[in-house]
Coordinates of C-alpha atoms and ligand atoms in Angstrom, one line a residue:
M1054 CA 19.3 -94.9 42.0
T1055 CA 17.1 -93.4 43.7
N1056 CA 16.6 -92.6 47.2
T1057 CA 13.6 -90.5 48.8
C1058 CA 10.8 -88.9 47.1
G1059 CA 9.9 -85.5 46.4
P1060 CA 6.3 -84.1 47.1
A1061 CA 4.8 -85.5 43.4
A1062 CA 6.6 -89.0 43.9
H1063 CA 9.4 -87.8 41.8
P1064 CA 12.7 -89.2 42.9
F1065 CA 15.8 -87.3 44.2
P1066 CA 18.7 -87.7 42.1
D1067 CA 21.7 -89.4 44.5
L1068 CA 24.1 -86.7 44.7
P1069 CA 27.9 -87.5 46.0
A1070 CA 28.7 -86.1 49.5
G1071 CA 29.7 -82.3 49.3
F1072 CA 27.6 -81.7 46.0
R1073 CA 26.3 -78.2 46.2
L1074 CA 23.1 -76.9 44.9
G1075 CA 22.1 -73.4 44.4
A1076 CA 20.1 -71.1 42.3
A1077 CA 20.7 -68.2 39.8
T1078 CA 19.5 -65.1 38.2
A1079 CA 21.1 -62.2 36.1
A1080 CA 20.4 -58.2 36.9
Y1081 CA 18.9 -57.4 33.7
Q1082 CA 16.6 -59.7 33.8
I1083 CA 15.0 -58.9 37.5
E1084 CA 16.3 -55.9 38.9
G1085 CA 14.2 -52.9 37.0
A1086 CA 14.8 -49.9 38.7
H1087 CA 16.8 -49.1 35.2
D1088 CA 17.0 -45.3 35.7
Q1089 CA 17.2 -45.3 39.7
D1090 CA 19.9 -44.1 42.3
G1091 CA 22.5 -43.2 39.4
R1092 CA 22.3 -46.4 37.3
G1093 CA 23.3 -45.9 33.9
P1094 CA 21.8 -46.9 30.6
S1095 CA 23.1 -50.4 29.2
I1096 CA 22.8 -51.9 25.7
W1097 CA 19.9 -53.7 27.0
D1098 CA 17.9 -50.5 28.0
T1099 CA 18.5 -49.5 24.6
F1100 CA 17.8 -52.0 22.6
S1101 CA 15.2 -53.3 24.6
H1102 CA 13.5 -49.6 23.7
T1103 CA 14.0 -49.8 20.0
P1104 CA 10.2 -51.1 18.3
G1105 CA 10.5 -54.3 16.9
R1106 CA 13.1 -55.9 19.2
T1107 CA 11.7 -57.8 21.7
L1108 CA 8.6 -59.8 21.9
G1109 CA 5.6 -57.2 22.6
G1110 CA 8.4 -54.4 23.1
D1111 CA 9.0 -56.0 26.9
T1112 CA 11.6 -54.3 28.9
G1113 CA 13.4 -55.2 31.9
D1114 CA 12.4 -51.5 33.3
T1115 CA 10.1 -53.0 36.1
A1116 CA 11.2 -56.8 35.8
C1117 CA 11.0 -58.5 39.4
D1118 CA 11.8 -55.2 41.1
H1119 CA 14.6 -56.9 42.7
Y1120 CA 16.3 -53.9 43.2
H1121 CA 13.2 -52.8 45.9
R1122 CA 12.2 -56.4 46.7
Y1123 CA 15.9 -58.4 47.2
S1124 CA 14.9 -59.0 50.8
E1125 CA 12.0 -60.9 50.1
D1126 CA 14.2 -63.0 47.6
V1127 CA 16.7 -63.6 49.7
A1128 CA 14.1 -64.8 52.3
L1129 CA 13.2 -67.3 49.3
L1130 CA 16.4 -68.3 49.0
R1131 CA 16.7 -68.7 52.8
E1132 CA 13.8 -70.6 52.9
L1133 CA 14.8 -73.0 49.9
G1134 CA 18.1 -73.7 51.5
V1135 CA 20.6 -73.2 48.5
D1136 CA 24.3 -73.5 49.3
S1137 CA 25.1 -70.5 46.8
Y1138 CA 22.9 -68.1 45.1
R1139 CA 24.5 -66.9 41.4
F1140 CA 23.3 -63.1 40.4
S1141 CA 25.1 -60.6 38.3
L1142 CA 26.4 -57.0 39.0
A1143 CA 24.8 -54.4 36.8
W1144 CA 27.8 -52.6 35.3
P1145 CA 26.2 -49.4 34.5
R1146 CA 24.8 -49.6 38.2
L1147 CA 28.4 -49.0 39.3
L1148 CA 29.8 -47.2 36.7
P1149 CA 27.4 -45.3 34.6
Q1150 CA 29.4 -44.8 31.6
G1151 CA 31.4 -47.6 31.8
T1152 CA 34.2 -46.3 33.6
G1153 CA 34.9 -43.0 35.4
P1154 CA 32.9 -41.8 38.0
V1155 CA 31.6 -44.5 40.7
N1156 CA 28.5 -44.5 41.4
R1157 CA 27.8 -44.9 45.2
K1158 CA 24.5 -46.1 45.3
G1159 CA 25.1 -49.0 43.2
L1160 CA 28.0 -50.3 45.4
D1161 CA 25.7 -49.8 48.2
F1162 CA 22.8 -51.9 46.4
Y1163 CA 24.8 -55.3 46.4
D1164 CA 26.8 -54.5 49.3
R1165 CA 23.2 -55.1 51.2
L1166 CA 22.3 -57.9 48.9
I1167 CA 25.5 -59.9 50.3
D1168 CA 25.0 -59.4 53.6
E1169 CA 21.7 -60.5 53.7
L1170 CA 22.3 -63.4 51.9
L1171 CA 25.5 -64.1 54.4
A1172 CA 23.3 -63.6 56.9
A1173 CA 20.9 -66.2 55.1
G1174 CA 23.8 -68.9 54.7
V1175 CA 23.7 -68.3 51.6
A1176 CA 27.2 -68.1 49.7
P1177 CA 27.2 -65.4 46.9
A1178 CA 28.7 -66.3 43.6
V1179 CA 28.7 -63.4 41.1
T1180 CA 28.8 -63.0 37.7
L1181 CA 30.4 -59.4 36.9
Y1182 CA 28.9 -60.0 33.0
H1183 CA 25.5 -61.2 32.0
W1184 CA 24.9 -59.0 28.8
D1185 CA 24.5 -55.5 30.2
L1186 CA 27.2 -53.5 28.8
P1187 CA 27.3 -49.5 29.3
Q1188 CA 25.7 -47.9 26.2
A1189 CA 28.7 -45.0 26.6
L1190 CA 31.2 -48.3 26.2
E1191 CA 28.7 -49.8 22.9
D1192 CA 28.6 -46.0 21.7
R1193 CA 32.7 -46.0 21.8
G1194 CA 33.1 -49.4 19.8
G1195 CA 31.7 -51.9 22.0
W1196 CA 33.3 -55.7 22.5
R1197 CA 34.6 -54.6 19.3
V1198 CA 37.3 -52.5 20.3
R1199 CA 40.0 -53.6 23.2
E1200 CA 39.1 -50.7 25.3
T1201 CA 36.1 -52.3 26.2
A1202 CA 38.2 -55.2 27.7
E1203 CA 40.3 -53.0 29.6
A1204 CA 37.1 -51.1 31.0
F1205 CA 35.9 -54.3 32.0
A1206 CA 39.2 -55.1 33.7
A1207 CA 39.0 -51.9 36.0
Y1208 CA 35.1 -52.1 36.7
T1209 CA 35.9 -56.1 37.8
A1210 CA 39.2 -54.4 39.8
L1211 CA 36.4 -52.3 41.9
A1212 CA 34.1 -54.9 42.6
A1213 CA 36.6 -57.4 43.6
E1214 CA 37.9 -54.9 45.9
R1215 CA 34.6 -53.7 47.5
Y1216 CA 33.3 -57.6 47.5
G1217 CA 36.2 -59.8 47.5
D1218 CA 36.1 -60.6 51.2
R1219 CA 32.7 -61.9 50.9
V1220 CA 32.0 -63.3 47.4
E1221 CA 32.9 -67.3 47.4
R1222 CA 32.9 -67.3 43.6
W1223 CA 33.4 -64.7 40.9
I1224 CA 32.2 -65.6 37.1
T1225 CA 34.2 -63.4 34.9
L1226 CA 31.6 -63.3 31.9
N1227 CA 28.4 -65.5 31.4
E1228 CA 27.7 -67.1 27.9
P1229 CA 30.4 -64.8 25.9
Y1230 CA 28.7 -67.0 22.5
C1231 CA 25.7 -64.9 22.9
S1232 CA 27.3 -61.6 23.4
A1233 CA 29.3 -61.9 20.6
F1234 CA 27.5 -64.1 18.2
V1235 CA 23.7 -63.3 18.9
G1236 CA 24.6 -59.6 19.7
Y1237 CA 27.2 -58.6 17.1
A1238 CA 26.2 -61.6 14.5
E1239 CA 22.7 -62.7 14.8
G1240 CA 21.3 -59.3 15.9
R1241 CA 18.9 -61.1 18.1
H1242 CA 20.5 -59.7 21.5
A1243 CA 21.6 -56.2 22.3
P1244 CA 23.5 -54.0 20.7
G1245 CA 21.9 -56.2 17.5
A1246 CA 24.3 -55.9 15.0
E1247 CA 24.6 -58.1 12.0
E1248 CA 28.5 -58.2 11.3
G1249 CA 31.3 -60.1 10.1
R1250 CA 34.5 -59.0 11.5
G1251 CA 33.0 -57.2 13.9
A1252 CA 31.8 -60.5 15.9
L1253 CA 34.7 -61.9 15.6
A1254 CA 37.0 -59.2 17.3
A1255 CA 34.3 -59.3 19.9
A1256 CA 34.5 -63.0 20.3
H1257 CA 38.3 -62.2 21.1
H1258 CA 37.7 -59.1 22.9
L1259 CA 35.4 -60.8 25.7
L1260 CA 37.6 -63.3 26.1
V1261 CA 40.8 -60.8 26.3
G1262 CA 38.6 -59.1 28.7
H1263 CA 38.1 -62.6 30.9
G1264 CA 42.2 -62.6 31.1
L1265 CA 42.5 -59.0 32.5
A1266 CA 39.6 -59.6 34.9
V1267 CA 41.0 -62.9 36.0
R1268 CA 44.3 -61.1 36.6
E1269 CA 42.8 -58.4 38.8
L1270 CA 41.0 -61.0 40.3
R1271 CA 44.2 -62.6 41.1
A1272 CA 45.4 -59.5 42.7
A1273 CA 42.8 -58.8 44.8
G1274 CA 42.8 -62.4 46.3
A1275 CA 39.7 -63.7 44.9
R1276 CA 38.4 -66.8 46.4
E1277 CA 37.3 -69.0 43.3
V1278 CA 37.2 -67.6 39.9
G1279 CA 36.0 -68.9 36.6
I1280 CA 34.0 -68.1 33.3
T1281 CA 30.6 -69.7 32.1
L1282 CA 29.9 -71.0 28.8
N1283 CA 27.0 -72.0 26.9
L1284 CA 28.5 -75.2 25.2
D1285 CA 26.6 -77.1 23.0
R1286 CA 26.4 -80.8 22.5
I1287 CA 25.9 -80.9 18.6
H1288 CA 24.6 -83.7 16.6
T1289 CA 25.1 -83.7 13.3
A1290 CA 21.9 -84.2 10.6
S1291 CA 24.0 -87.2 8.8
A1292 CA 27.3 -89.0 8.1
L1293 CA 27.4 -87.4 4.6
P1294 CA 30.5 -85.7 4.1
E1295 CA 28.8 -82.1 3.8
D1296 CA 27.3 -82.2 7.0
R1297 CA 30.4 -83.7 9.2
A1298 CA 31.9 -80.3 7.6
A1299 CA 28.9 -78.4 8.9
L1300 CA 29.5 -80.5 12.2
R1301 CA 33.0 -79.1 12.8
R1302 CA 32.2 -75.5 11.8
A1303 CA 29.4 -75.6 14.1
E1304 CA 32.1 -76.8 16.8
V1305 CA 34.4 -73.9 16.0
L1306 CA 31.6 -71.5 16.8
H1307 CA 29.7 -72.9 19.6
N1308 CA 32.3 -74.7 21.4
E1309 CA 36.0 -74.2 20.1
V1310 CA 36.3 -70.7 20.0
W1311 CA 35.8 -70.5 23.7
T1312 CA 37.2 -73.6 25.0
E1313 CA 40.5 -73.9 22.8
P1314 CA 42.0 -70.8 24.0
L1315 CA 40.7 -71.0 27.4
L1316 CA 41.1 -74.6 28.3
A1317 CA 43.8 -75.6 25.7
G1318 CA 46.0 -72.1 25.1
R1319 CA 45.5 -72.1 21.1
Y1320 CA 42.8 -71.1 18.5
P1321 CA 40.6 -73.6 17.1
A1322 CA 42.1 -75.8 14.1
H1323 CA 39.1 -75.2 12.0
E1324 CA 38.5 -71.7 12.1
A1325 CA 40.1 -70.6 8.6
E1326 CA 37.8 -73.1 7.4
T1327 CA 34.8 -71.8 8.9
W1328 CA 35.5 -68.3 8.7
A1329 CA 37.2 -68.1 5.2
G1330 CA 39.9 -66.0 6.8
L1331 CA 37.9 -63.6 8.5
A1332 CA 38.6 -65.2 12.2
D1333 CA 42.5 -64.6 12.1
G1334 CA 42.2 -60.6 12.1
P1335 CA 44.0 -57.6 13.5
W1336 CA 42.2 -57.5 17.2
R1337 CA 44.8 -60.6 18.3
L1338 CA 47.9 -59.4 19.8
P1339 CA 50.7 -61.5 20.9
G1340 CA 50.7 -62.4 24.4
D1341 CA 46.6 -62.9 24.3
L1342 CA 46.5 -66.6 24.2
E1343 CA 48.6 -66.7 27.4
L1344 CA 46.3 -64.2 29.2
I1345 CA 43.2 -65.7 28.2
G1346 CA 44.6 -69.5 29.4
A1347 CA 45.5 -68.9 32.4
P1348 CA 44.1 -71.3 34.8
L1349 CA 41.5 -71.2 36.1
D1350 CA 39.7 -72.7 39.7
F1351 CA 36.5 -73.7 37.6
L1352 CA 34.5 -74.0 34.2
G1353 CA 30.9 -72.8 34.6
V1354 CA 28.4 -74.7 32.1
N1355 CA 24.9 -73.7 31.1
F1356 CA 22.9 -76.2 29.7
Y1357 CA 19.4 -76.4 28.3
R1358 CA 19.3 -78.3 25.3
P1359 CA 21.1 -80.3 22.5
I1360 CA 21.7 -79.0 18.8
T1361 CA 21.2 -80.6 15.3
V1362 CA 22.8 -78.7 12.5
A1363 CA 23.5 -80.0 8.6
D1364 CA 25.2 -78.0 5.8
A1365 CA 23.4 -75.3 4.2
P1366 CA 24.1 -72.9 1.5
H1367 CA 25.9 -69.7 2.4
R1368 CA 23.7 -66.7 2.4
T1369 CA 26.3 -65.0 0.0
D1370 CA 29.2 -66.2 -2.2
D1371 CA 31.1 -63.0 -0.4
P1372 CA 32.8 -63.2 2.8
E1373 CA 32.8 -59.6 3.3
L1374 CA 29.1 -59.5 3.0
R1375 CA 28.5 -62.6 5.7
T1376 CA 27.9 -62.1 9.5
A1377 CA 30.1 -64.5 11.7
V1378 CA 27.2 -66.8 11.9
D1379 CA 26.6 -67.2 8.3
I1380 CA 29.2 -70.6 7.8
G1381 CA 27.0 -72.5 5.9
L1382 CA 24.4 -74.1 8.8
T1383 CA 21.1 -75.0 9.2
E1384 CA 19.7 -76.6 12.7
L1385 CA 17.1 -79.1 12.0
N1386 CA 15.2 -80.6 14.9
P1387 CA 14.9 -84.4 14.8
Y1388 CA 14.2 -84.7 18.1
R1389 CA 11.1 -87.1 19.0
T1390 CA 10.8 -85.8 23.0
R1391 CA 8.8 -83.3 24.8
H1392 CA 9.4 -79.9 24.5
T1393 CA 9.3 -77.0 26.6
T1394 CA 7.4 -73.5 25.6
M1395 CA 10.9 -72.3 24.6
G1396 CA 10.5 -74.9 21.7
W1397 CA 13.7 -76.8 23.2
P1398 CA 13.6 -80.4 23.2
V1399 CA 14.3 -81.8 26.9
V1400 CA 17.5 -84.4 26.1
P1401 CA 19.1 -84.9 29.3
E1402 CA 22.0 -87.3 28.3
A1403 CA 23.0 -85.1 26.0
L1404 CA 24.0 -82.9 29.2
T1405 CA 26.3 -86.1 29.9
E1406 CA 28.1 -86.8 26.7
L1407 CA 28.7 -83.2 26.5
L1408 CA 30.4 -83.4 30.3
C1409 CA 32.3 -86.5 28.9
G1410 CA 33.0 -84.6 25.9
L1411 CA 35.1 -81.8 27.2
H1412 CA 36.8 -84.3 30.2
A1413 CA 38.2 -86.3 27.3
R1414 CA 39.4 -83.8 25.2
Y1415 CA 40.7 -81.3 27.8
P1416 CA 43.3 -82.5 30.0
H1417 CA 43.7 -79.5 32.0
L1418 CA 39.6 -78.9 32.7
P1419 CA 39.3 -77.3 36.0
P1420 CA 36.6 -78.5 38.2
V1421 CA 32.9 -78.0 36.3
W1422 CA 29.8 -76.1 37.8
I1423 CA 26.7 -76.3 36.2
T1424 CA 26.0 -72.8 36.4
E1425 CA 22.8 -72.9 34.8
N1426 CA 20.0 -75.5 33.9
G1427 CA 16.0 -75.4 33.7
C1428 CA 13.3 -74.8 31.7
A1429 CA 10.3 -72.8 30.5
E1430 CA 6.6 -73.3 31.0
L1431 CA 4.1 -71.6 31.6
D1432 CA 2.0 -73.5 34.3
P1433 CA -0.3 -70.3 36.2
V1434 CA -1.0 -70.2 39.8
G1435 CA -4.2 -72.3 40.6
P1436 CA -7.4 -71.1 42.3
D1437 CA -5.9 -72.5 45.5
G1438 CA -2.6 -70.7 45.0
V1439 CA -0.4 -73.6 44.0
V1440 CA 1.6 -73.8 40.7
H1441 CA 1.4 -77.0 39.5
D1442 CA 5.4 -77.4 37.3
A1443 CA 5.4 -81.2 37.3
K1444 CA 7.2 -81.4 34.0
R1445 CA 9.8 -78.6 35.6
I1446 CA 10.6 -81.4 38.2
D1447 CA 11.1 -83.9 35.7
Y1448 CA 13.5 -81.5 33.7
L1449 CA 15.4 -80.7 36.9
A1450 CA 15.5 -84.4 38.2
D1451 CA 16.2 -85.9 35.0
H1452 CA 19.2 -83.2 34.4
L1453 CA 20.7 -83.8 37.7
T1454 CA 20.9 -87.3 36.9
A1455 CA 22.5 -86.8 33.8
V1456 CA 25.2 -84.8 36.1
T1457 CA 25.7 -87.6 38.4
D1458 CA 26.2 -89.9 35.1
A1459 CA 28.9 -87.7 34.2
I1460 CA 30.6 -87.6 37.8
A1461 CA 30.4 -91.5 38.0
A1462 CA 32.3 -91.1 34.6
G1463 CA 34.9 -89.3 36.2
V1464 CA 33.9 -85.8 35.3
D1465 CA 34.9 -83.5 38.3
I1466 CA 31.4 -81.5 39.0
R1467 CA 31.2 -79.5 42.4
G1468 CA 27.7 -78.1 42.2
Y1469 CA 24.5 -77.1 40.4
Y1470 CA 22.7 -73.5 39.5
V1471 CA 19.0 -73.7 39.0
W1472 CA 18.0 -71.2 36.3
S1473 CA 15.8 -69.5 37.9
L1474 CA 14.6 -68.6 41.1
L1475 CA 12.2 -65.9 39.3
D1476 CA 10.2 -65.9 36.2
N1477 CA 12.0 -62.8 34.5
Y1478 CA 13.0 -61.0 31.4
E1479 CA 13.6 -63.5 29.1
W1480 CA 15.4 -61.1 26.6
A1481 CA 14.2 -61.1 23.5
R1482 CA 11.5 -62.9 24.4
G1483 CA 10.2 -60.7 27.1
Y1484 CA 7.8 -62.1 30.0
S1485 CA 6.5 -64.5 27.6
Q1486 CA 8.7 -67.7 28.9
R1487 CA 8.9 -68.6 32.8
F1488 CA 12.0 -70.3 33.5
G1489 CA 11.5 -69.9 37.5
L1490 CA 10.8 -72.3 40.6
V1491 CA 9.1 -68.9 41.9
H1492 CA 6.0 -67.7 40.1
I1493 CA 6.1 -64.0 39.4
D1494 CA 2.8 -62.0 38.4
Q1495 CA 3.5 -59.7 36.2
D1496 CA 1.1 -56.9 37.3
T1497 CA 1.4 -57.2 41.1
L1498 CA 4.8 -58.9 41.0
T1499 CA 3.4 -61.3 43.8
R1500 CA 6.0 -64.2 44.3
T1501 CA 4.5 -67.5 44.3
P1502 CA 6.4 -70.7 45.1
K1503 CA 5.6 -73.5 42.6
D1504 CA 5.8 -77.1 43.2
S1505 CA 9.6 -77.8 41.8
Y1506 CA 10.4 -74.9 44.3
H1507 CA 9.3 -77.1 47.1
W1508 CA 10.5 -80.1 45.4
Y1509 CA 14.2 -78.4 45.1
R1510 CA 13.7 -77.8 48.7
G1511 CA 13.1 -81.2 49.5
L1512 CA 16.0 -82.4 47.7
I1513 CA 18.7 -80.2 48.9
T1514 CA 17.3 -81.2 52.5
A1515 CA 17.2 -85.0 51.7
H1516 CA 21.0 -84.5 50.1
R1517 CA 21.7 -83.0 53.0
A1518 CA 20.5 -85.4 55.5
R1519 CA 21.8 -88.7 53.4
T1520 CA 25.2 -87.4 53.2
E1521 CA 25.7 -85.8 56.5
E1522 CA 27.4 -82.4 55.3
P1523 CA 28.5 -80.4 58.5
A1524 CA 25.5 -77.5 59.2
R1525 CA 26.5 -74.6 57.1
Ligands
GBH2375 C1 21.1 -68.5 28.9 O1 21.3 -68.2 27.8 C2 21.5 -67.0 30.1 O2 22.5 -67.1 30.8 C3 20.1 -66.4 30.8 O3 20.4 -65.2 30.8 C4 18.6 -67.3 29.8 O4 17.7 -66.7 30.7 C5 18.4 -68.2 30.2 O5 19.6 -68.9 29.5 C6 17.4 -69.1 29.1 O6 17.7 -69.0 28.1 O7 15.0 -66.4 20.5 O8 15.6 -64.5 20.2 O9 15.0 -64.7 21.8 C7 21.1 -69.2 26.7 C8 21.1 -69.5 25.7 C9 20.8 -67.7 24.0 C10 19.2 -69.2 24.6 C11 19.4 -67.0 23.1 C12 17.7 -68.2 24.3 C13 17.2 -66.7 22.6 C14 17.4 -65.9 21.2 N1 20.4 -68.3 24.7 N2 18.5 -67.4 22.8 S1 15.6 -65.5 20.7

């Protein structure tokens, strides 16, 4: 069902009263100023400066130069009319060595940003860790070692003490799947490792770090506390027994490693079958499950696309030589739909299915926020200074409708953040992918709101008017 129509006659999804709309970014993808005002190096500085690691050798050295242009970006958010802005703190800006001496100029930067957001009527939602681990901590073992989880707790305490009075929503980790498995097993993200036990230890220590951080946030009186996962809606290639077993392993790797300890206080049932004994390592200590499973105020879900898996031979028969993602899986792409420039199929109903599946499986599921959703398209700035990104508008409208379908089915979903406010540094894909509502000219760093920006603004205005939310 639809109500008013947006600029390009795209219908606005019918969102329930009180549903909140926001936009998201992450520090390394937008800030730049990688070596200014005392910021220490992160694993992404090291990785992106290593030849061959990122497309075209792109780095986040300058990115969107948000560190210097944040006022302009806050003005864009104010004009957009979002309730909330999700951004991340760069750990190495606050603690250049990961632990120890605090960098006052780094602390001041986020003070200014937060105060400007509040003055603009935009509630800050802070991600504490969006992949930029201080290099000094990686040099001491990174997420493979428990000390990193403890350092994360101390950093969280510092941030909560400093900003807790003004932050509405805290997200401990963004997509720990990527930190553990893309970073330490696939090697496509920093630190670029390809390991078995190391990646599984990293997964566990990320969860422990989350649990310790929640404890610090609670002690500091933080308002809302949660974590963001990139959960996958996984289809299986066939009903053959071997493909169904492959699906079960994929569910462990992508989803259950995170959701079982966080939401049900247990380790995944099929982890032994998935990792042939590698999973249950000495990194697990008594009491960890209680720590990790402490109640949350919300669960953040990032969603972009579904995946389909099939059984595949292991790359090696020796489990000791396997990485944590070598679990006998191959990904297929049977989707006969439009694909974005990331090569991802557009399947909005997969989001509804994912949310309904979570709701069915976890009786104690906290309220859900969609903390990222969006699509990459390359529409240029036209001669008239306009960016016609109709495909992005379609994508956002259809996924918001998928969210309303899940709400109608009984899932408690409170809000949605578009990924992303700005075109930005898309990790190993560099600047080749553009997710923004706002176009960035990579040479001049000029910001140009796209049609989707105007559409989203119209949606927010119409949603407020229709549901008669009190003025902020
Ligand atoms: C999210 O990751 C991130 O939170 C966000 O920072 C990111 O910009 C956004 O989605 C869009 O991707 O082909 O080697 O470059 C989603 C999961 C995992 C998807 C890594 C892209 C790229 C691997 N991402 N993957 S590579």
